[in-house]
Amino acid sequence: MTGLPRLRREFVTLLPVVAVATWVSSYGAWRFGVLPVAVLALTAGVCAAALARPRPRAALLAILVLVGAISGGPLALLARAAAHPPLLTALAARQATVQVLVVVTGDPHLAATSRQPLAVVPARLLELTAAGTTRLSAPVVVLADEVRTWLPVLPGQRLRAAGRLAPTDPREAEGAVVIVRGPPDLLGDPPWEQRLAGRVRAGLRAAVSGLPPAERGLLPGIVVGDTSGLDPQLQNDFRTVGLTHLVAVSGANLA
């Protein structure tokens, strides 16, 4: 029986090694591609083989690093490839004019750095029409100049729009930027739960309408994650100091 508690202590001690190796491998794969994963896995494998007899504990650590490398890195590479499908990347590099079918995945908000008012709409691309029509599934960002018609759009809403593609960094989570002029062509209604949440958020915005502009936009963001009225400069300040999580979800992190 004494061996079991000792085994548990060993497991708890060594488990962070796997976690750190998985994180390092995933980060390296997403930021720099396959090379960091291959280097980490190869180094860990060589060390495990070389230390198997003289230092079995060190060899075990190397094996755990290898496990983390081969479990986290490939998944990150697959996620990066899924976010940047070749067709979308090629069309964005040419800044092609396309028609898109997307579903909105987050709250639209004003761009923080644009000289003119632009609505920033996180979305998932479902269908892309250029020379032909292709079904895709990739995250994109829609930049639209018709702020009045784009900002009220709720998450879950499917819509069509025509615009010009712009490339993103391969390390970004979005596969492309869709620059749209004009209003969206809404298809049906968003899900009922999003419509209900939209009414709750609209009520909260109305309740805080008497506050100064900064507070008026910040309070709904902290309480229910509604950043649609958040001042773009204030939002950029939150991003700079690493506090966007305060307005990215509901107020559970403050509770």
PDB file of C-alpha atoms in Angstrom:
ATOM      1  CA  MET A   1       0.000   0.000   0.000  1.00  0.00           C
ATOM      2  CA  THR A   2       2.919   2.345   0.554  1.00  0.00           C
ATOM      3  CA  GLY A   3       3.745   2.205  -3.139  1.00  0.00           C
ATOM      4  CA  LEU A   4       0.403   3.693  -4.220  1.00  0.00           C
ATOM      5  CA  PRO A   5       0.739   7.068  -2.407  1.00  0.00           C
ATOM      6  CA  ARG A   6       4.288   7.330  -3.698  1.00  0.00           C
ATOM      7  CA  LEU A   7       3.091   6.640  -7.244  1.00  0.00           C
ATOM      8  CA  ARG A   8       0.460   9.331  -6.852  1.00  0.00           C
ATOM      9  CA  ARG A   9       3.045  11.836  -5.638  1.00  0.00           C
ATOM     10  CA  GLU A  10       5.272  10.964  -8.591  1.00  0.00           C
ATOM     11  CA  PHE A  11       2.330  11.443 -10.954  1.00  0.00           C
ATOM     12  CA  VAL A  12       1.414  14.848  -9.482  1.00  0.00           C
ATOM     13  CA  THR A  13       5.059  15.916  -9.643  1.00  0.00           C
ATOM     14  CA  LEU A  14       5.534  14.875 -13.269  1.00  0.00           C
ATOM     15  CA  LEU A  15       2.133  15.915 -14.650  1.00  0.00           C
ATOM     16  CA  PRO A  16       3.148  19.599 -15.030  1.00  0.00           C
ATOM     17  CA  VAL A  17       5.975  18.448 -17.318  1.00  0.00           C
ATOM     18  CA  VAL A  18       3.420  17.095 -19.784  1.00  0.00           C
ATOM     19  CA  ALA A  19       1.305  20.258 -19.475  1.00  0.00           C
ATOM     20  CA  VAL A  20       4.252  22.599 -20.096  1.00  0.00           C
ATOM     21  CA  ALA A  21       5.516  20.497 -23.015  1.00  0.00           C
ATOM     22  CA  THR A  22       2.030  20.454 -24.545  1.00  0.00           C
ATOM     23  CA  TRP A  23       1.698  24.227 -24.191  1.00  0.00           C
ATOM     24  CA  VAL A  24       5.166  24.925 -25.625  1.00  0.00           C
ATOM     25  CA  SER A  25       4.574  22.545 -28.523  1.00  0.00           C
ATOM     26  CA  SER A  26       1.136  24.029 -29.284  1.00  0.00           C
ATOM     27  CA  TYR A  27       2.389  27.612 -29.106  1.00  0.00           C
ATOM     28  CA  GLY A  28       5.419  26.853 -31.248  1.00  0.00           C
ATOM     29  CA  ALA A  29       3.332  25.010 -33.841  1.00  0.00           C
ATOM     30  CA  TRP A  30       0.789  27.825 -34.116  1.00  0.00           C
ATOM     31  CA  ARG A  31       3.368  30.600 -34.270  1.00  0.00           C
ATOM     32  CA  PHE A  32       6.161  29.000 -36.288  1.00  0.00           C
ATOM     33  CA  GLY A  33       4.847  25.844 -37.960  1.00  0.00           C
ATOM     34  CA  VAL A  34       6.052  22.273 -37.832  1.00  0.00           C
ATOM     35  CA  LEU A  35       9.766  22.930 -37.139  1.00  0.00           C
ATOM     36  CA  PRO A  36       9.521  23.620 -33.352  1.00  0.00           C
ATOM     37  CA  VAL A  37       7.374  20.508 -32.858  1.00  0.00           C
ATOM     38  CA  ALA A  38       9.835  18.325 -34.753  1.00  0.00           C
ATOM     39  CA  VAL A  39      12.832  19.746 -32.868  1.00  0.00           C
ATOM     40  CA  LEU A  40      11.171  19.323 -29.463  1.00  0.00           C
ATOM     41  CA  ALA A  41       9.978  15.776 -30.198  1.00  0.00           C
ATOM     42  CA  LEU A  42      13.321  14.696 -31.678  1.00  0.00           C
ATOM     43  CA  THR A  43      15.305  16.149 -28.775  1.00  0.00           C
ATOM     44  CA  ALA A  44      13.052  14.530 -26.195  1.00  0.00           C
ATOM     45  CA  GLY A  45      13.195  11.174 -27.990  1.00  0.00           C
ATOM     46  CA  VAL A  46      17.005  11.206 -28.216  1.00  0.00           C
ATOM     47  CA  CYS A  47      17.324  12.180 -24.545  1.00  0.00           C
ATOM     48  CA  ALA A  48      14.897   9.434 -23.493  1.00  0.00           C
ATOM     49  CA  ALA A  49      16.872   6.813 -25.405  1.00  0.00           C
ATOM     50  CA  ALA A  50      20.237   8.034 -24.139  1.00  0.00           C
ATOM     51  CA  LEU A  51      19.168   8.256 -20.480  1.00  0.00           C
ATOM     52  CA  ALA A  52      17.080   5.067 -20.313  1.00  0.00           C
ATOM     53  CA  ARG A  53      19.702   3.056 -18.395  1.00  0.00           C
ATOM     54  CA  PRO A  54      21.956   5.507 -16.532  1.00  0.00           C
ATOM     55  CA  ARG A  55      19.208   7.869 -15.346  1.00  0.00           C
ATOM     56  CA  PRO A  56      15.724   6.333 -15.644  1.00  0.00           C
ATOM     57  CA  ARG A  57      13.957   9.271 -13.929  1.00  0.00           C
ATOM     58  CA  ALA A  58      15.506  11.744 -16.363  1.00  0.00           C
ATOM     59  CA  ALA A  59      14.531   9.414 -19.186  1.00  0.00           C
ATOM     60  CA  LEU A  60      10.943   9.423 -17.879  1.00  0.00           C
ATOM     61  CA  LEU A  61      10.921  13.227 -17.916  1.00  0.00           C
ATOM     62  CA  ALA A  62      12.117  13.184 -21.522  1.00  0.00           C
ATOM     63  CA  ILE A  63       9.378  10.702 -22.425  1.00  0.00           C
ATOM     64  CA  LEU A  64       6.766  12.981 -20.856  1.00  0.00           C
ATOM     65  CA  VAL A  65       8.096  15.912 -22.855  1.00  0.00           C
ATOM     66  CA  LEU A  66       7.831  13.753 -25.969  1.00  0.00           C
ATOM     67  CA  VAL A  67       4.227  12.879 -25.092  1.00  0.00           C
ATOM     68  CA  GLY A  68       3.383  16.560 -24.672  1.00  0.00           C
ATOM     69  CA  ALA A  69       5.095  17.496 -27.935  1.00  0.00           C
ATOM     70  CA  ILE A  70       3.330  14.896 -30.052  1.00  0.00           C
ATOM     71  CA  SER A  71      -0.066  15.536 -28.463  1.00  0.00           C
ATOM     72  CA  GLY A  72      -0.178  19.339 -28.498  1.00  0.00           C
ATOM     73  CA  GLY A  73       1.812  20.291 -31.594  1.00  0.00           C
ATOM     74  CA  PRO A  74      -0.065  18.314 -34.252  1.00  0.00           C
ATOM     75  CA  LEU A  75      -3.421  19.529 -32.946  1.00  0.00           C
ATOM     76  CA  ALA A  76      -2.247  23.138 -33.165  1.00  0.00           C
ATOM     77  CA  LEU A  77      -0.992  22.534 -36.708  1.00  0.00           C
ATOM     78  CA  LEU A  78      -4.369  21.085 -37.699  1.00  0.00           C
ATOM     79  CA  ALA A  79      -6.207  24.041 -36.127  1.00  0.00           C
ATOM     80  CA  ARG A  80      -3.949  26.506 -37.924  1.00  0.00           C
ATOM     81  CA  ALA A  81      -4.508  24.726 -41.254  1.00  0.00           C
ATOM     82  CA  ALA A  82      -8.283  24.699 -40.679  1.00  0.00           C
ATOM     83  CA  ALA A  83      -8.281  28.450 -39.996  1.00  0.00           C
ATOM     84  CA  HIS A  84      -6.330  29.166 -43.193  1.00  0.00           C
ATOM     85  CA  PRO A  85      -7.647  26.902 -45.977  1.00  0.00           C
ATOM     86  CA  PRO A  86      -5.560  27.192 -49.182  1.00  0.00           C
ATOM     87  CA  LEU A  87      -8.361  28.575 -51.358  1.00  0.00           C
ATOM     88  CA  LEU A  88      -9.215  31.338 -48.895  1.00  0.00           C
ATOM     89  CA  THR A  89      -5.531  32.190 -48.397  1.00  0.00           C
ATOM     90  CA  ALA A  90      -4.899  32.376 -52.154  1.00  0.00           C
ATOM     91  CA  LEU A  91      -7.930  34.578 -52.836  1.00  0.00           C
ATOM     92  CA  ALA A  92      -7.084  36.856 -49.909  1.00  0.00           C
ATOM     93  CA  ALA A  93      -3.506  37.246 -51.178  1.00  0.00           C
ATOM     94  CA  ARG A  94      -4.957  38.477 -54.496  1.00  0.00           C
ATOM     95  CA  GLN A  95      -7.479  40.669 -52.648  1.00  0.00           C
ATOM     96  CA  ALA A  96     -10.205  39.078 -54.728  1.00  0.00           C
ATOM     97  CA  THR A  97     -13.772  40.332 -54.810  1.00  0.00           C
ATOM     98  CA  VAL A  98     -16.087  37.602 -53.574  1.00  0.00           C
ATOM     99  CA  GLN A  99     -19.517  36.859 -52.204  1.00  0.00           C
ATOM    100  CA  VAL A 100     -19.643  35.156 -48.830  1.00  0.00           C
ATOM    101  CA  LEU A 101     -22.155  33.323 -46.717  1.00  0.00           C
ATOM    102  CA  VAL A 102     -21.241  33.646 -43.039  1.00  0.00           C
ATOM    103  CA  VAL A 103     -22.686  33.116 -39.590  1.00  0.00           C
ATOM    104  CA  VAL A 104     -21.924  35.777 -36.991  1.00  0.00           C
ATOM    105  CA  THR A 105     -19.990  34.350 -34.028  1.00  0.00           C
ATOM    106  CA  GLY A 106     -19.636  37.378 -31.745  1.00  0.00           C
ATOM    107  CA  ASP A 107     -20.888  40.856 -30.983  1.00  0.00           C
ATOM    108  CA  PRO A 108     -20.156  43.454 -33.687  1.00  0.00           C
ATOM    109  CA  HIS A 109     -18.239  46.480 -32.438  1.00  0.00           C
ATOM    110  CA  LEU A 110     -16.571  49.600 -33.772  1.00  0.00           C
ATOM    111  CA  ALA A 111     -13.006  49.377 -35.054  1.00  0.00           C
ATOM    112  CA  ALA A 112     -10.499  50.852 -32.631  1.00  0.00           C
ATOM    113  CA  THR A 113      -7.926  52.169 -35.096  1.00  0.00           C
ATOM    114  CA  SER A 114      -9.912  53.187 -38.150  1.00  0.00           C
ATOM    115  CA  ARG A 115     -10.188  56.817 -39.268  1.00  0.00           C
ATOM    116  CA  GLN A 116     -13.763  56.250 -40.405  1.00  0.00           C
ATOM    117  CA  PRO A 117     -16.409  54.326 -38.460  1.00  0.00           C
ATOM    118  CA  LEU A 118     -16.165  50.629 -39.309  1.00  0.00           C
ATOM    119  CA  ALA A 119     -18.099  47.744 -37.826  1.00  0.00           C
ATOM    120  CA  VAL A 120     -15.953  44.751 -36.885  1.00  0.00           C
ATOM    121  CA  VAL A 121     -17.983  41.553 -37.082  1.00  0.00           C
ATOM    122  CA  PRO A 122     -16.468  38.196 -36.049  1.00  0.00           C
ATOM    123  CA  ALA A 123     -17.920  35.450 -38.207  1.00  0.00           C
ATOM    124  CA  ARG A 124     -17.438  31.955 -39.581  1.00  0.00           C
ATOM    125  CA  LEU A 125     -17.275  31.558 -43.333  1.00  0.00           C
ATOM    126  CA  LEU A 126     -19.674  28.922 -44.646  1.00  0.00           C
ATOM    127  CA  GLU A 127     -19.647  29.496 -48.388  1.00  0.00           C
ATOM    128  CA  LEU A 128     -17.388  31.427 -50.740  1.00  0.00           C
ATOM    129  CA  THR A 129     -18.280  32.468 -54.297  1.00  0.00           C
ATOM    130  CA  ALA A 130     -15.545  33.709 -56.634  1.00  0.00           C
ATOM    131  CA  ALA A 131     -15.169  31.904 -59.972  1.00  0.00           C
ATOM    132  CA  GLY A 132     -17.356  29.190 -58.459  1.00  0.00           C
ATOM    133  CA  THR A 133     -19.043  28.435 -55.168  1.00  0.00           C
ATOM    134  CA  THR A 134     -17.122  26.508 -52.507  1.00  0.00           C
ATOM    135  CA  ARG A 135     -18.256  25.422 -49.066  1.00  0.00           C
ATOM    136  CA  LEU A 136     -15.713  26.302 -46.388  1.00  0.00           C
ATOM    137  CA  SER A 137     -15.537  26.516 -42.626  1.00  0.00           C
ATOM    138  CA  ALA A 138     -13.043  29.127 -41.487  1.00  0.00           C
ATOM    139  CA  PRO A 139     -13.116  32.058 -39.050  1.00  0.00           C
ATOM    140  CA  VAL A 140     -13.068  35.485 -40.682  1.00  0.00           C
ATOM    141  CA  VAL A 141     -13.508  39.116 -39.699  1.00  0.00           C
ATOM    142  CA  VAL A 142     -15.956  41.322 -41.576  1.00  0.00           C
ATOM    143  CA  LEU A 143     -15.164  45.036 -41.780  1.00  0.00           C
ATOM    144  CA  ALA A 144     -18.229  46.985 -42.876  1.00  0.00           C
ATOM    145  CA  ASP A 145     -18.734  50.689 -43.471  1.00  0.00           C
ATOM    146  CA  GLU A 146     -22.529  50.598 -42.967  1.00  0.00           C
ATOM    147  CA  VAL A 147     -22.158  50.775 -39.198  1.00  0.00           C
ATOM    148  CA  ARG A 148     -25.837  51.482 -38.579  1.00  0.00           C
ATOM    149  CA  THR A 149     -26.963  48.222 -40.194  1.00  0.00           C
ATOM    150  CA  TRP A 150     -24.106  45.959 -39.075  1.00  0.00           C
ATOM    151  CA  LEU A 151     -23.771  46.789 -35.377  1.00  0.00           C
ATOM    152  CA  PRO A 152     -27.267  45.489 -34.404  1.00  0.00           C
ATOM    153  CA  VAL A 153     -26.596  42.059 -35.983  1.00  0.00           C
ATOM    154  CA  LEU A 154     -26.768  39.306 -33.345  1.00  0.00           C
ATOM    155  CA  PRO A 155     -24.510  36.263 -32.961  1.00  0.00           C
ATOM    156  CA  GLY A 156     -25.925  33.237 -34.754  1.00  0.00           C
ATOM    157  CA  GLN A 157     -27.304  35.352 -37.610  1.00  0.00           C
ATOM    158  CA  ARG A 158     -26.605  33.964 -41.088  1.00  0.00           C
ATOM    159  CA  LEU A 159     -26.070  36.533 -43.813  1.00  0.00           C
ATOM    160  CA  ARG A 160     -24.689  37.106 -47.277  1.00  0.00           C
ATOM    161  CA  ALA A 161     -22.420  39.950 -48.312  1.00  0.00           C
ATOM    162  CA  ALA A 162     -20.182  40.952 -51.194  1.00  0.00           C
ATOM    163  CA  GLY A 163     -16.759  42.379 -50.535  1.00  0.00           C
ATOM    164  CA  ARG A 164     -13.035  42.256 -51.039  1.00  0.00           C
ATOM    165  CA  LEU A 165     -10.805  39.811 -49.219  1.00  0.00           C
ATOM    166  CA  ALA A 166      -7.662  40.920 -47.404  1.00  0.00           C
ATOM    167  CA  PRO A 167      -5.005  38.557 -46.017  1.00  0.00           C
ATOM    168  CA  THR A 168      -4.214  37.992 -42.362  1.00  0.00           C
ATOM    169  CA  ASP A 169      -1.046  36.804 -40.700  1.00  0.00           C
ATOM    170  CA  PRO A 170      -0.856  32.977 -40.810  1.00  0.00           C
ATOM    171  CA  ARG A 171      -0.465  33.074 -37.028  1.00  0.00           C
ATOM    172  CA  GLU A 172      -3.809  34.822 -36.569  1.00  0.00           C
ATOM    173  CA  ALA A 173      -6.931  32.898 -35.632  1.00  0.00           C
ATOM    174  CA  GLU A 174      -8.873  34.422 -38.557  1.00  0.00           C
ATOM    175  CA  GLY A 175      -8.284  33.156 -42.070  1.00  0.00           C
ATOM    176  CA  ALA A 176      -9.057  36.439 -43.838  1.00  0.00           C
ATOM    177  CA  VAL A 177     -10.660  39.853 -43.562  1.00  0.00           C
ATOM    178  CA  VAL A 178     -13.770  40.562 -45.649  1.00  0.00           C
ATOM    179  CA  ILE A 179     -14.104  44.285 -46.429  1.00  0.00           C
ATOM    180  CA  VAL A 180     -17.749  45.018 -47.178  1.00  0.00           C
ATOM    181  CA  ARG A 181     -19.498  48.118 -48.436  1.00  0.00           C
ATOM    182  CA  GLY A 182     -23.225  48.272 -47.880  1.00  0.00           C
ATOM    183  CA  PRO A 183     -25.681  46.541 -45.560  1.00  0.00           C
ATOM    184  CA  PRO A 184     -25.821  42.796 -44.938  1.00  0.00           C
ATOM    185  CA  ASP A 185     -28.331  40.500 -46.607  1.00  0.00           C
ATOM    186  CA  LEU A 186     -29.830  38.790 -43.565  1.00  0.00           C
ATOM    187  CA  LEU A 187     -31.029  35.204 -43.972  1.00  0.00           C
ATOM    188  CA  GLY A 188     -33.728  34.278 -41.492  1.00  0.00           C
ATOM    189  CA  ASP A 189     -33.424  35.071 -37.788  1.00  0.00           C
ATOM    190  CA  PRO A 190     -30.711  34.308 -35.253  1.00  0.00           C
ATOM    191  CA  PRO A 191     -31.425  31.509 -32.732  1.00  0.00           C
ATOM    192  CA  TRP A 192     -34.064  32.241 -30.107  1.00  0.00           C
ATOM    193  CA  GLU A 193     -31.546  32.249 -27.257  1.00  0.00           C
ATOM    194  CA  GLN A 194     -29.511  34.918 -29.045  1.00  0.00           C
ATOM    195  CA  ARG A 195     -32.639  37.001 -29.627  1.00  0.00           C
ATOM    196  CA  LEU A 196     -33.482  36.689 -25.921  1.00  0.00           C
ATOM    197  CA  ALA A 197     -29.931  37.655 -24.947  1.00  0.00           C
ATOM    198  CA  GLY A 198     -30.123  40.557 -27.382  1.00  0.00           C
ATOM    199  CA  ARG A 199     -33.227  41.905 -25.645  1.00  0.00           C
ATOM    200  CA  VAL A 200     -31.548  41.597 -22.235  1.00  0.00           C
ATOM    201  CA  ARG A 201     -28.483  43.441 -23.464  1.00  0.00           C
ATOM    202  CA  ALA A 202     -30.601  46.106 -25.146  1.00  0.00           C
ATOM    203  CA  GLY A 203     -32.417  46.653 -21.852  1.00  0.00           C
ATOM    204  CA  LEU A 204     -29.133  47.014 -19.994  1.00  0.00           C
ATOM    205  CA  ARG A 205     -27.844  49.501 -22.570  1.00  0.00           C
ATOM    206  CA  ALA A 206     -31.022  51.528 -22.141  1.00  0.00           C
ATOM    207  CA  ALA A 207     -30.659  51.412 -18.353  1.00  0.00           C
ATOM    208  CA  VAL A 208     -27.124  52.857 -18.442  1.00  0.00           C
ATOM    209  CA  SER A 209     -27.815  55.399 -21.179  1.00  0.00           C
ATOM    210  CA  GLY A 210     -27.522  58.264 -18.678  1.00  0.00           C
ATOM    211  CA  LEU A 211     -23.909  57.470 -17.765  1.00  0.00           C
ATOM    212  CA  PRO A 212     -20.881  59.184 -19.353  1.00  0.00           C
ATOM    213  CA  PRO A 213     -19.795  57.599 -22.676  1.00  0.00           C
ATOM    214  CA  ALA A 214     -16.895  55.502 -21.332  1.00  0.00           C
ATOM    215  CA  GLU A 215     -18.879  54.065 -18.431  1.00  0.00           C
ATOM    216  CA  ARG A 216     -21.964  53.626 -20.634  1.00  0.00           C
ATOM    217  CA  GLY A 217     -20.039  51.295 -22.930  1.00  0.00           C
ATOM    218  CA  LEU A 218     -17.961  49.582 -20.246  1.00  0.00           C
ATOM    219  CA  LEU A 219     -20.683  48.482 -17.818  1.00  0.00           C
ATOM    220  CA  PRO A 220     -22.573  46.176 -20.250  1.00  0.00           C
ATOM    221  CA  GLY A 221     -19.243  44.649 -21.246  1.00  0.00           C
ATOM    222  CA  ILE A 222     -18.330  43.761 -17.679  1.00  0.00           C
ATOM    223  CA  VAL A 223     -21.821  42.532 -16.741  1.00  0.00           C
ATOM    224  CA  VAL A 224     -22.885  40.526 -19.825  1.00  0.00           C
ATOM    225  CA  GLY A 225     -19.923  40.703 -22.198  1.00  0.00           C
ATOM    226  CA  ASP A 226     -21.670  43.180 -24.525  1.00  0.00           C
ATOM    227  CA  THR A 227     -18.861  45.233 -26.113  1.00  0.00           C
ATOM    228  CA  SER A 228     -20.967  46.784 -28.879  1.00  0.00           C
ATOM    229  CA  GLY A 229     -20.977  50.191 -27.177  1.00  0.00           C
ATOM    230  CA  LEU A 230     -17.433  50.086 -25.814  1.00  0.00           C
ATOM    231  CA  ASP A 231     -15.320  53.055 -26.844  1.00  0.00           C
ATOM    232  CA  PRO A 232     -12.758  51.826 -29.438  1.00  0.00           C
ATOM    233  CA  GLN A 233      -9.860  53.580 -27.707  1.00  0.00           C
ATOM    234  CA  LEU A 234     -10.861  52.144 -24.339  1.00  0.00           C
ATOM    235  CA  GLN A 235     -11.116  48.701 -25.927  1.00  0.00           C
ATOM    236  CA  ASN A 236      -7.630  49.126 -27.371  1.00  0.00           C
ATOM    237  CA  ASP A 237      -6.348  50.152 -23.916  1.00  0.00           C
ATOM    238  CA  PHE A 238      -7.851  46.974 -22.424  1.00  0.00           C
ATOM    239  CA  ARG A 239      -6.095  44.947 -25.105  1.00  0.00           C
ATOM    240  CA  THR A 240      -2.782  46.703 -24.437  1.00  0.00           C
ATOM    241  CA  VAL A 241      -2.777  45.910 -20.717  1.00  0.00           C
ATOM    242  CA  GLY A 242      -4.132  42.386 -21.179  1.00  0.00           C
ATOM    243  CA  LEU A 243      -7.527  42.909 -19.541  1.00  0.00           C
ATOM    244  CA  THR A 244      -9.842  42.052 -22.444  1.00  0.00           C
ATOM    245  CA  HIS A 245     -11.086  39.022 -20.485  1.00  0.00           C
ATOM    246  CA  LEU A 246     -13.024  41.419 -18.245  1.00  0.00           C
ATOM    247  CA  VAL A 247     -15.352  42.264 -21.116  1.00  0.00           C
ATOM    248  CA  ALA A 248     -15.005  39.056 -23.163  1.00  0.00           C
ATOM    249  CA  VAL A 249     -17.394  37.015 -21.002  1.00  0.00           C
ATOM    250  CA  SER A 250     -20.107  37.660 -18.468  1.00  0.00           C
ATOM    251  CA  GLY A 251     -19.283  39.009 -15.048  1.00  0.00           C
ATOM    252  CA  ALA A 252     -18.435  35.614 -13.532  1.00  0.00           C
ATOM    253  CA  ASN A 253     -14.747  36.553 -13.391  1.00  0.00           C
ATOM    254  CA  LEU A 254     -15.620  39.500 -11.132  1.00  0.00           C
ATOM    255  CA  ALA A 255     -18.092  37.553  -8.994  1.00  0.00           C
TER     256      ALA A 255
END
